[in-house]
Amino acid sequence: EVQLVESGGGLVKPGGSLRVSCAASGFTFNTYTMNWVRQAPGKGLEWVSSISSSSSYIYYADSVKGRFTISRDNAKNSLYLQMNSLRVEDTAVYYCARLGEGGSGTDPYFDPWGQGTLVIVSS
Amino acid sequence: QSVLTQPPSASGTPGQRVSISCSGSMSSIGSNYVYWYQQLPGTAPKLLIYRSNQRPSGVPDRFSGSKSGTSASLAITGLRSEDEADYYCATWDDSLSGPVFGGGTQLTVL
C-alpha cells in the first residue's frame, strides 16, 4: 500500500525555523517527483514546492522562495521541507504528495497525499 | 484571490446531479489539463479526476470531468450523502509557471 506520513510540525515563533518530513513507503520512491502542498486553517490548497526524482529539478511558489528548501533522501525514502524565516501567514497543514502515475513534473497531479502535519507560526 | 474561480458553495439532494465549475484563462485551463480533488471533512485531499476527464481506479463513475476553452466542470450524478465535501480544481499556469488551485467549492447534500 502506498503511504506517505508527515511529521515535524509544531509551534514556532515568527522568524523561526522548522523542518517537516515525509516518510514514503509502498512504492519506488526514487522514481517519483514529490511535492509539498499546504492549507491554511479554513482556507484552500496552495502548492508550495516540488522536487524531481533525482533532485535535479526543484521549484518553489513565489510565496516561499528564498525561505523554504525542499530536499529528499532517496536512500531513506524521505522528503523534507526546511522552513526558515517563518511568518504568521505560513501557518497551515503541510501535505506531502506524490506525482500521480505517468504524470509530468509540472502538472498538479498529486496522488496520493499524506495526512498532513500542522505548522503554527505565532508569538 | 485564486487564479481559478470556483463557486464557494453548491448543494443538491440525494440522487440529483450537481455540477461544479472552474473558470480560468488561456494560460491556465486553456492550455493545460485540469485536476479535481475531493476533501472530506477533517481529511487530506484525494484525487478525483486527472487529465481533465480521467478517473483513477476506485473513483465511482458518478464523478466525471470535462473541459471547454478556459473552463472546466466536475459533475456528480446520483448524489449521495458521503459526497458532502470540499472540491478543488487545479491546473498548471503558464504565466505563473506553477500549479494553481481554485478556491474550493463546499458541496452540501441536503
mmCIF file of C-alpha atoms in Angstrom, chain A residues 12-115:
data_model
loop_
_atom_site.group_PDB
_atom_site.id
_atom_site.type_symbol
_atom_site.label_atom_id
_atom_site.label_comp_id
_atom_site.label_asym_id
_atom_site.label_seq_id
_atom_site.Cartn_x
_atom_site.Cartn_y
_atom_site.Cartn_z
ATOM 1 C CA VAL A 12 7.268 28.156 16.139
ATOM 2 C CA LYS A 13 7.753 31.884 16.623
ATOM 3 C CA PRO A 14 7.786 34.315 13.696
ATOM 4 C CA GLY A 15 11.270 34.414 12.204
ATOM 5 C CA GLY A 16 11.983 30.902 13.427
ATOM 6 C CA SER A 17 12.776 27.702 11.561
ATOM 7 C CA LEU A 18 11.257 24.255 11.325
ATOM 8 C CA ARG A 19 11.839 21.141 9.241
ATOM 9 C CA VAL A 20 8.973 18.882 8.314
ATOM 10 C CA SER A 21 9.472 15.395 6.952
ATOM 11 C CA CYS A 22 7.547 12.886 4.898
ATOM 12 C CA ALA A 23 8.245 9.156 5.086
ATOM 13 C CA ALA A 24 7.238 7.218 1.990
ATOM 14 C CA SER A 25 6.526 3.526 1.638
ATOM 15 C CA GLY A 26 4.844 1.096 -0.724
ATOM 16 C CA PHE A 27 6.371 2.434 -3.940
ATOM 17 C CA THR A 28 9.738 3.057 -5.578
ATOM 18 C CA PHE A 29 10.380 6.454 -4.032
ATOM 19 C CA ASN A 30 13.430 7.316 -6.131
ATOM 20 C CA THR A 31 11.419 7.288 -9.369
ATOM 21 C CA TYR A 32 8.785 9.869 -8.453
ATOM 22 C CA THR A 33 8.634 13.648 -8.281
ATOM 23 C CA MET A 34 7.407 14.729 -4.853
ATOM 24 C CA ASN A 35 5.557 17.817 -3.728
ATOM 25 C CA TRP A 36 4.553 19.882 -0.726
ATOM 26 C CA VAL A 37 1.088 21.470 -0.677
ATOM 27 C CA ARG A 38 -0.251 23.494 2.237
ATOM 28 C CA GLN A 39 -3.638 24.538 3.532
ATOM 29 C CA ALA A 40 -4.094 27.422 5.947
ATOM 30 C CA PRO A 41 -6.837 26.917 8.556
ATOM 31 C CA GLY A 42 -10.234 27.180 6.901
ATOM 32 C CA LYS A 43 -8.655 28.085 3.553
ATOM 33 C CA GLY A 44 -7.928 26.434 0.227
ATOM 34 C CA LEU A 45 -4.972 24.498 -1.107
ATOM 35 C CA GLU A 46 -1.683 26.123 -2.120
ATOM 36 C CA TRP A 47 1.174 24.365 -3.903
ATOM 37 C CA VAL A 48 4.471 25.066 -2.117
ATOM 38 C CA SER A 49 7.299 23.174 -3.783
ATOM 39 C CA SER A 50 8.264 20.200 -5.903
ATOM 40 C CA ILE A 51 11.410 18.137 -6.389
ATOM 41 C CA SER A 52 12.173 15.677 -9.173
ATOM 42 C CA SER A 53 13.178 12.094 -8.530
ATOM 43 C CA SER A 54 16.922 12.771 -8.586
ATOM 44 C CA SER A 55 16.653 16.292 -7.128
ATOM 45 C CA SER A 56 17.724 17.755 -10.461
ATOM 46 C CA TYR A 57 14.662 19.956 -10.777
ATOM 47 C CA ILE A 58 13.324 21.978 -7.864
ATOM 48 C CA TYR A 59 10.538 24.548 -7.933
ATOM 49 C CA TYR A 60 9.006 26.866 -5.354
ATOM 50 C CA ALA A 61 5.944 29.049 -5.077
ATOM 51 C CA ASP A 62 6.824 32.748 -5.023
ATOM 52 C CA SER A 63 5.387 32.987 -1.509
ATOM 53 C CA VAL A 64 8.134 30.744 -0.081
ATOM 54 C CA LYS A 65 11.030 31.248 -2.484
ATOM 55 C CA GLY A 66 14.237 32.117 -0.657
ATOM 56 C CA ARG A 67 12.863 30.960 2.700
ATOM 57 C CA PHE A 68 11.939 27.303 2.182
ATOM 58 C CA THR A 69 14.152 24.489 0.906
ATOM 59 C CA ILE A 70 12.845 21.178 -0.364
ATOM 60 C CA SER A 71 15.087 18.128 -0.343
ATOM 61 C CA ARG A 72 14.900 14.363 -0.411
ATOM 62 C CA ASP A 73 16.928 11.359 0.695
ATOM 63 C CA ASN A 74 16.177 8.501 -1.666
ATOM 64 C CA ALA A 75 18.153 6.065 0.494
ATOM 65 C CA LYS A 76 15.776 6.802 3.357
ATOM 66 C CA ASN A 77 12.617 7.159 1.229
ATOM 67 C CA SER A 78 12.117 10.561 2.781
ATOM 68 C CA LEU A 79 11.107 14.049 1.674
ATOM 69 C CA TYR A 80 11.868 17.199 3.637
ATOM 70 C CA LEU A 81 10.878 20.840 3.776
ATOM 71 C CA GLN A 82 13.187 23.177 5.648
ATOM 72 C CA MET A 83 11.284 26.330 6.525
ATOM 73 C CA ASN A 84 13.227 29.408 7.607
ATOM 74 C CA SER A 85 12.183 32.988 8.362
ATOM 75 C CA LEU A 86 8.709 31.728 9.121
ATOM 76 C CA ARG A 87 5.801 34.162 9.034
ATOM 77 C CA VAL A 88 2.374 34.069 10.621
ATOM 78 C CA GLU A 89 0.899 33.516 7.165
ATOM 79 C CA ASP A 90 2.865 30.257 6.826
ATOM 80 C CA THR A 91 0.557 28.710 9.417
ATOM 81 C CA ALA A 92 -1.006 25.718 7.679
ATOM 82 C CA VAL A 93 -1.290 21.990 7.407
ATOM 83 C CA TYR A 94 1.576 20.837 5.196
ATOM 84 C CA TYR A 95 0.849 17.840 3.000
ATOM 85 C CA CYS A 96 3.356 15.838 1.034
ATOM 86 C CA ALA A 97 2.016 14.426 -2.195
ATOM 87 C CA ARG A 98 3.450 12.159 -4.844
ATOM 88 C CA LEU A 99 3.194 12.885 -8.528
ATOM 89 C CA GLY A 100 0.499 10.662 -9.999
ATOM 90 C CA GLU A 101 1.282 7.679 -12.216
ATOM 91 C CA GLY A 102 2.535 8.758 -15.618
ATOM 92 C CA GLY A 103 2.384 12.434 -14.709
ATOM 93 C CA SER A 104 4.770 15.107 -15.907
ATOM 94 C CA GLY A 105 6.724 17.042 -13.351
ATOM 95 C CA THR A 106 4.837 20.280 -13.880
ATOM 96 C CA ASP A 107 1.257 19.057 -13.548
ATOM 97 C CA PRO A 108 -0.689 19.442 -10.269
ATOM 98 C CA TYR A 109 -1.294 15.688 -10.456
ATOM 99 C CA PHE A 110 -0.976 14.743 -6.807
ATOM 100 C CA ASP A 111 -1.722 11.176 -5.846
ATOM 101 C CA PRO A 112 -1.620 10.104 -3.095
ATOM 102 C CA TRP A 113 -1.415 12.633 -0.265
ATOM 103 C CA GLY A 114 -0.193 12.193 3.271
ATOM 104 C CA GLN A 115 -2.361 13.042 6.276
#
